[in-house]
mmCIF file of C-alpha atoms in Angstrom:
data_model
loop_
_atom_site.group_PDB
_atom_site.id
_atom_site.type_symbol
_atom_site.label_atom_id
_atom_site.label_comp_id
_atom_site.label_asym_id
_atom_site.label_seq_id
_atom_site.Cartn_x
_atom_site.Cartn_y
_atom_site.Cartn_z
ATOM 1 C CA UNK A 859 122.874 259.876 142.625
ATOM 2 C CA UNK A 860 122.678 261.096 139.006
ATOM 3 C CA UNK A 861 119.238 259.475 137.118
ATOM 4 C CA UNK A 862 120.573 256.911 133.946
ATOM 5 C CA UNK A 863 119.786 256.864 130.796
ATOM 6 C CA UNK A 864 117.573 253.648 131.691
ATOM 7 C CA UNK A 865 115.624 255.642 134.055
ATOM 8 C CA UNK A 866 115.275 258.627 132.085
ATOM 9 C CA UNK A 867 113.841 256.519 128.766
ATOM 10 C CA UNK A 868 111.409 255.189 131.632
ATOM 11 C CA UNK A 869 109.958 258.451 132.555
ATOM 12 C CA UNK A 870 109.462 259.634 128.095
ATOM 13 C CA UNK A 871 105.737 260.145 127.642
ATOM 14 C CA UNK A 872 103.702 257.204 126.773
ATOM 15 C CA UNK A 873 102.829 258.832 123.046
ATOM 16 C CA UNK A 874 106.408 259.845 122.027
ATOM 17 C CA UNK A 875 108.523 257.583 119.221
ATOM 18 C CA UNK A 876 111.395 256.452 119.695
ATOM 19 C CA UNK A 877 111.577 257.027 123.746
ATOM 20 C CA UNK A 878 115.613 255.363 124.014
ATOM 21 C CA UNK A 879 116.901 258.605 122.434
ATOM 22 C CA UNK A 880 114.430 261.784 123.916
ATOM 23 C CA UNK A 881 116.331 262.698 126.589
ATOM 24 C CA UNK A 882 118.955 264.367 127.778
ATOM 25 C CA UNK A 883 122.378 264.466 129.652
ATOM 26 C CA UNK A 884 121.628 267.566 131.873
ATOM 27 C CA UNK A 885 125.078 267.552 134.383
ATOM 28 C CA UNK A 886 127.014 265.021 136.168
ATOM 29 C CA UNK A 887 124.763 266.053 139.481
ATOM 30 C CA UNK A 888 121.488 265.208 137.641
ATOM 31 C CA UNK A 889 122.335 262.695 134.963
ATOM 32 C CA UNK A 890 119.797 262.307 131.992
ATOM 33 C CA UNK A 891 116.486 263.608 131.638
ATOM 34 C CA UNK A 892 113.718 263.308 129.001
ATOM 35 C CA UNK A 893 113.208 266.450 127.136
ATOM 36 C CA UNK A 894 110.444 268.471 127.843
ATOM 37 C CA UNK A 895 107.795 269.128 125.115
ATOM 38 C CA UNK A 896 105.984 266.348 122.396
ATOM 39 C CA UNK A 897 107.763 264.289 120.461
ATOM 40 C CA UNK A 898 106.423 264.750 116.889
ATOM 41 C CA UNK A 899 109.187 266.767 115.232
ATOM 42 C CA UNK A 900 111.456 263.943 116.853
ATOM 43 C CA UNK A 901 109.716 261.214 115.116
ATOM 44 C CA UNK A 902 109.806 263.164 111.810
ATOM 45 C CA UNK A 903 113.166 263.770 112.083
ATOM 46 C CA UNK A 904 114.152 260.145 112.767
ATOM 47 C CA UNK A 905 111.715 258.932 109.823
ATOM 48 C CA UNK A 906 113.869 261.509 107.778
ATOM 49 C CA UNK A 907 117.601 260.974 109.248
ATOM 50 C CA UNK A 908 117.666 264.462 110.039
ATOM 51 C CA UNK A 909 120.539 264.047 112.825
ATOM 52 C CA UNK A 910 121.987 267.380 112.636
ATOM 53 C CA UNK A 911 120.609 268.646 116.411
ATOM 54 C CA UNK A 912 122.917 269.473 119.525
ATOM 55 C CA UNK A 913 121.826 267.626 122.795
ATOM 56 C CA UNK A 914 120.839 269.569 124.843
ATOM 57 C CA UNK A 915 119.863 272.099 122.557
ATOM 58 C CA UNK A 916 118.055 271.286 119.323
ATOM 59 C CA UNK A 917 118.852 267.745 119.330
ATOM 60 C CA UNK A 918 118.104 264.227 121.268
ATOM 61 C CA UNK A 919 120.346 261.742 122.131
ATOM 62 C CA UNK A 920 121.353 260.889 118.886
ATOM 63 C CA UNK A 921 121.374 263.863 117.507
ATOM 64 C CA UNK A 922 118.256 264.000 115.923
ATOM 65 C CA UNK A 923 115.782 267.225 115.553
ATOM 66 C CA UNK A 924 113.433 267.771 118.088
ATOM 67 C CA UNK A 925 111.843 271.146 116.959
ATOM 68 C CA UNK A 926 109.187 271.779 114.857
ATOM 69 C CA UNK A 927 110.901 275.293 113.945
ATOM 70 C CA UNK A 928 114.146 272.931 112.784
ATOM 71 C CA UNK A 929 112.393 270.313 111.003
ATOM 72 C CA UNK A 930 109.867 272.949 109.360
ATOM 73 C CA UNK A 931 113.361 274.796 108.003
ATOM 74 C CA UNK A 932 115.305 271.150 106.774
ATOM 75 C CA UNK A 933 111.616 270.380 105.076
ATOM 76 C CA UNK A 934 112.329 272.943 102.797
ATOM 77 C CA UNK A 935 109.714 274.624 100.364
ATOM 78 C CA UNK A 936 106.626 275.095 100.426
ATOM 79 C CA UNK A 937 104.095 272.434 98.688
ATOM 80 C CA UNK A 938 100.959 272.971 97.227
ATOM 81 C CA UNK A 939 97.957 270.811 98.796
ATOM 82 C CA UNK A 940 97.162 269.732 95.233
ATOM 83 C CA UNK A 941 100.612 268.566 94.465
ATOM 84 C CA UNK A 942 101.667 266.850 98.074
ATOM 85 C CA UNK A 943 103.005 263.300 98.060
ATOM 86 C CA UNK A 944 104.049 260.997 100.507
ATOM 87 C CA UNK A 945 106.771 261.887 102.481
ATOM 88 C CA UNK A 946 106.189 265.509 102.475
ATOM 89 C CA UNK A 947 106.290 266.904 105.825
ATOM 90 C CA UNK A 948 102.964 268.709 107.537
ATOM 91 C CA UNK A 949 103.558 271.464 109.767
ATOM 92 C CA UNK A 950 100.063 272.864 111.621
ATOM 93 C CA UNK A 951 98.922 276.880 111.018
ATOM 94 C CA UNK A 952 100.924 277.544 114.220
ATOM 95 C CA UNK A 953 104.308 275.566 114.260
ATOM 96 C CA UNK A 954 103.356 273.827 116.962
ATOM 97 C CA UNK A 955 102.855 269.902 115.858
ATOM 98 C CA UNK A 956 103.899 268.152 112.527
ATOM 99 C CA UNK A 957 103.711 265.061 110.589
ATOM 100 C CA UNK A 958 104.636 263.688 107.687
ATOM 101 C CA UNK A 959 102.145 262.782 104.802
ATOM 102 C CA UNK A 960 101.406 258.870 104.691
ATOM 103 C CA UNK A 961 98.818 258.195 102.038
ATOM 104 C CA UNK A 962 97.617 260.561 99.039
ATOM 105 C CA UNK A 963 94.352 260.098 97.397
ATOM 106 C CA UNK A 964 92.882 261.853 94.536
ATOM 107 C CA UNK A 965 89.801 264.202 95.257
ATOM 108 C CA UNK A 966 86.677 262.570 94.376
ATOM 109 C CA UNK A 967 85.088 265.751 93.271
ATOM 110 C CA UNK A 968 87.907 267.921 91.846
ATOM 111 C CA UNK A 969 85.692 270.436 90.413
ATOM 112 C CA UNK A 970 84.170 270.737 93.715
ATOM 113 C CA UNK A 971 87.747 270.649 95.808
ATOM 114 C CA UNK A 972 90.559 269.802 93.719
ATOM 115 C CA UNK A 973 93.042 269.161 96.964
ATOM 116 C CA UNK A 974 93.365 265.078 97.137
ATOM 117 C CA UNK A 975 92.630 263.273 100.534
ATOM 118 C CA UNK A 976 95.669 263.712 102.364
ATOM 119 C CA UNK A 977 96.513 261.125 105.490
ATOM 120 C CA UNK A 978 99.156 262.474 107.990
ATOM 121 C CA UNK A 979 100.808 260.140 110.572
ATOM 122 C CA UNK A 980 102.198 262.032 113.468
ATOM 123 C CA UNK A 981 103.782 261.339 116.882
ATOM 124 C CA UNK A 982 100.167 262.724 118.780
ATOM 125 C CA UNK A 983 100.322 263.172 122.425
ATOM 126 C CA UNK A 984 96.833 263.960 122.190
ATOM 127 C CA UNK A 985 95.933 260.541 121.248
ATOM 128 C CA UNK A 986 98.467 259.086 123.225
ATOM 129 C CA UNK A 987 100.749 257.181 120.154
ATOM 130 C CA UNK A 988 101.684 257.414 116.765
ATOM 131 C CA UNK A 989 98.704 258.185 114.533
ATOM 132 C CA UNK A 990 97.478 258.445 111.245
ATOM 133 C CA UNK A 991 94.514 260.865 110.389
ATOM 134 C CA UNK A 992 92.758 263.014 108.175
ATOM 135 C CA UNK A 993 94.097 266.292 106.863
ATOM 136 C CA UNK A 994 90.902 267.849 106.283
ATOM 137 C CA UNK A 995 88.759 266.527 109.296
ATOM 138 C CA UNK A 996 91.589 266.449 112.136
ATOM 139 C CA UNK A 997 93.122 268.569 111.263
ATOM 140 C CA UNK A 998 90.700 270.975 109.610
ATOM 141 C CA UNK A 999 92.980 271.559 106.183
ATOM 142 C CA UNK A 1000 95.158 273.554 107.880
ATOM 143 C CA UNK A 1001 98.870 274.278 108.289
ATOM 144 C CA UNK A 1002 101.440 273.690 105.698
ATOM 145 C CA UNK A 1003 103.476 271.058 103.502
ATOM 146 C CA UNK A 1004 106.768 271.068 102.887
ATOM 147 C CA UNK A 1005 108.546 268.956 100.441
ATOM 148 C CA UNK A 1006 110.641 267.346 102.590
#
């Protein structure tokens, strides 16, 4: 017997946001799965309304992007640390993870580092949920923003 929807949404890792949509129809002889990989350019794209992925290719569900490389392109240029702003979208040094920027606050020091302190809330499966942290101490000032 084919696995539902219901049971598919069951089986979505713990961390990944929102579950009812990350899988998908694989045949009639299977049914639905959830789609394999972390769900953080999923949540960014939902956050966004970026619903212009293909089941079962680059999309969930619903349409929404689930790939970093897809949600990196739709994010557009390239943003200066200096000049981010909330909303902008994070992408990590190796296209692997993303986020999107949550809170901007100006550098204490900026003769000593002009960059502002930058919080980035991502869908983490290292830490299990939906997370907001520090761009310079989690994730060591790396990776890219895009303005999104």
């Amino acid at each position: 017997m084919p696995q539902s929807e219901e049971d598919a949404v069951k089986k979505v890792d713990k961390h990944v946001e929102p579950k009812e949509c990350f899988i998908w129809h694989m045949d009639n002889k299977k049914g639905y799965e959830p789609i394999p990989g972390t769900g953080c350019a999923h949540w960014v794209a939902h956050k966004k309304k970026w619903n212009g992925g293909k089941p079962g290719a680059n999309g969930c569900n619903k349409n929404f992007l689930i790939r970093v490389k897809d949600v990196k392109s739709k994010a557009g240029s390239e943003v200066e640390p200096a000049d981010v702003q909330v909303g902008n979208v994070w992408v990590n040094k190796d296209g692997s993870h993303c986020g999107l920027v949550s809170k901007v606050s100006p550098s204490k020091d900026p003769k000593k580092d002009p960059n502002p302190a930058i919080e980035i809330e991502h869908c983490s499966s290292g830490q299990g949920k939906v997370a907001k942290n520090d761009w310079a101490s989690h994730f060591k000032g790396e990776g890219t923003f895009h303005k999104g």
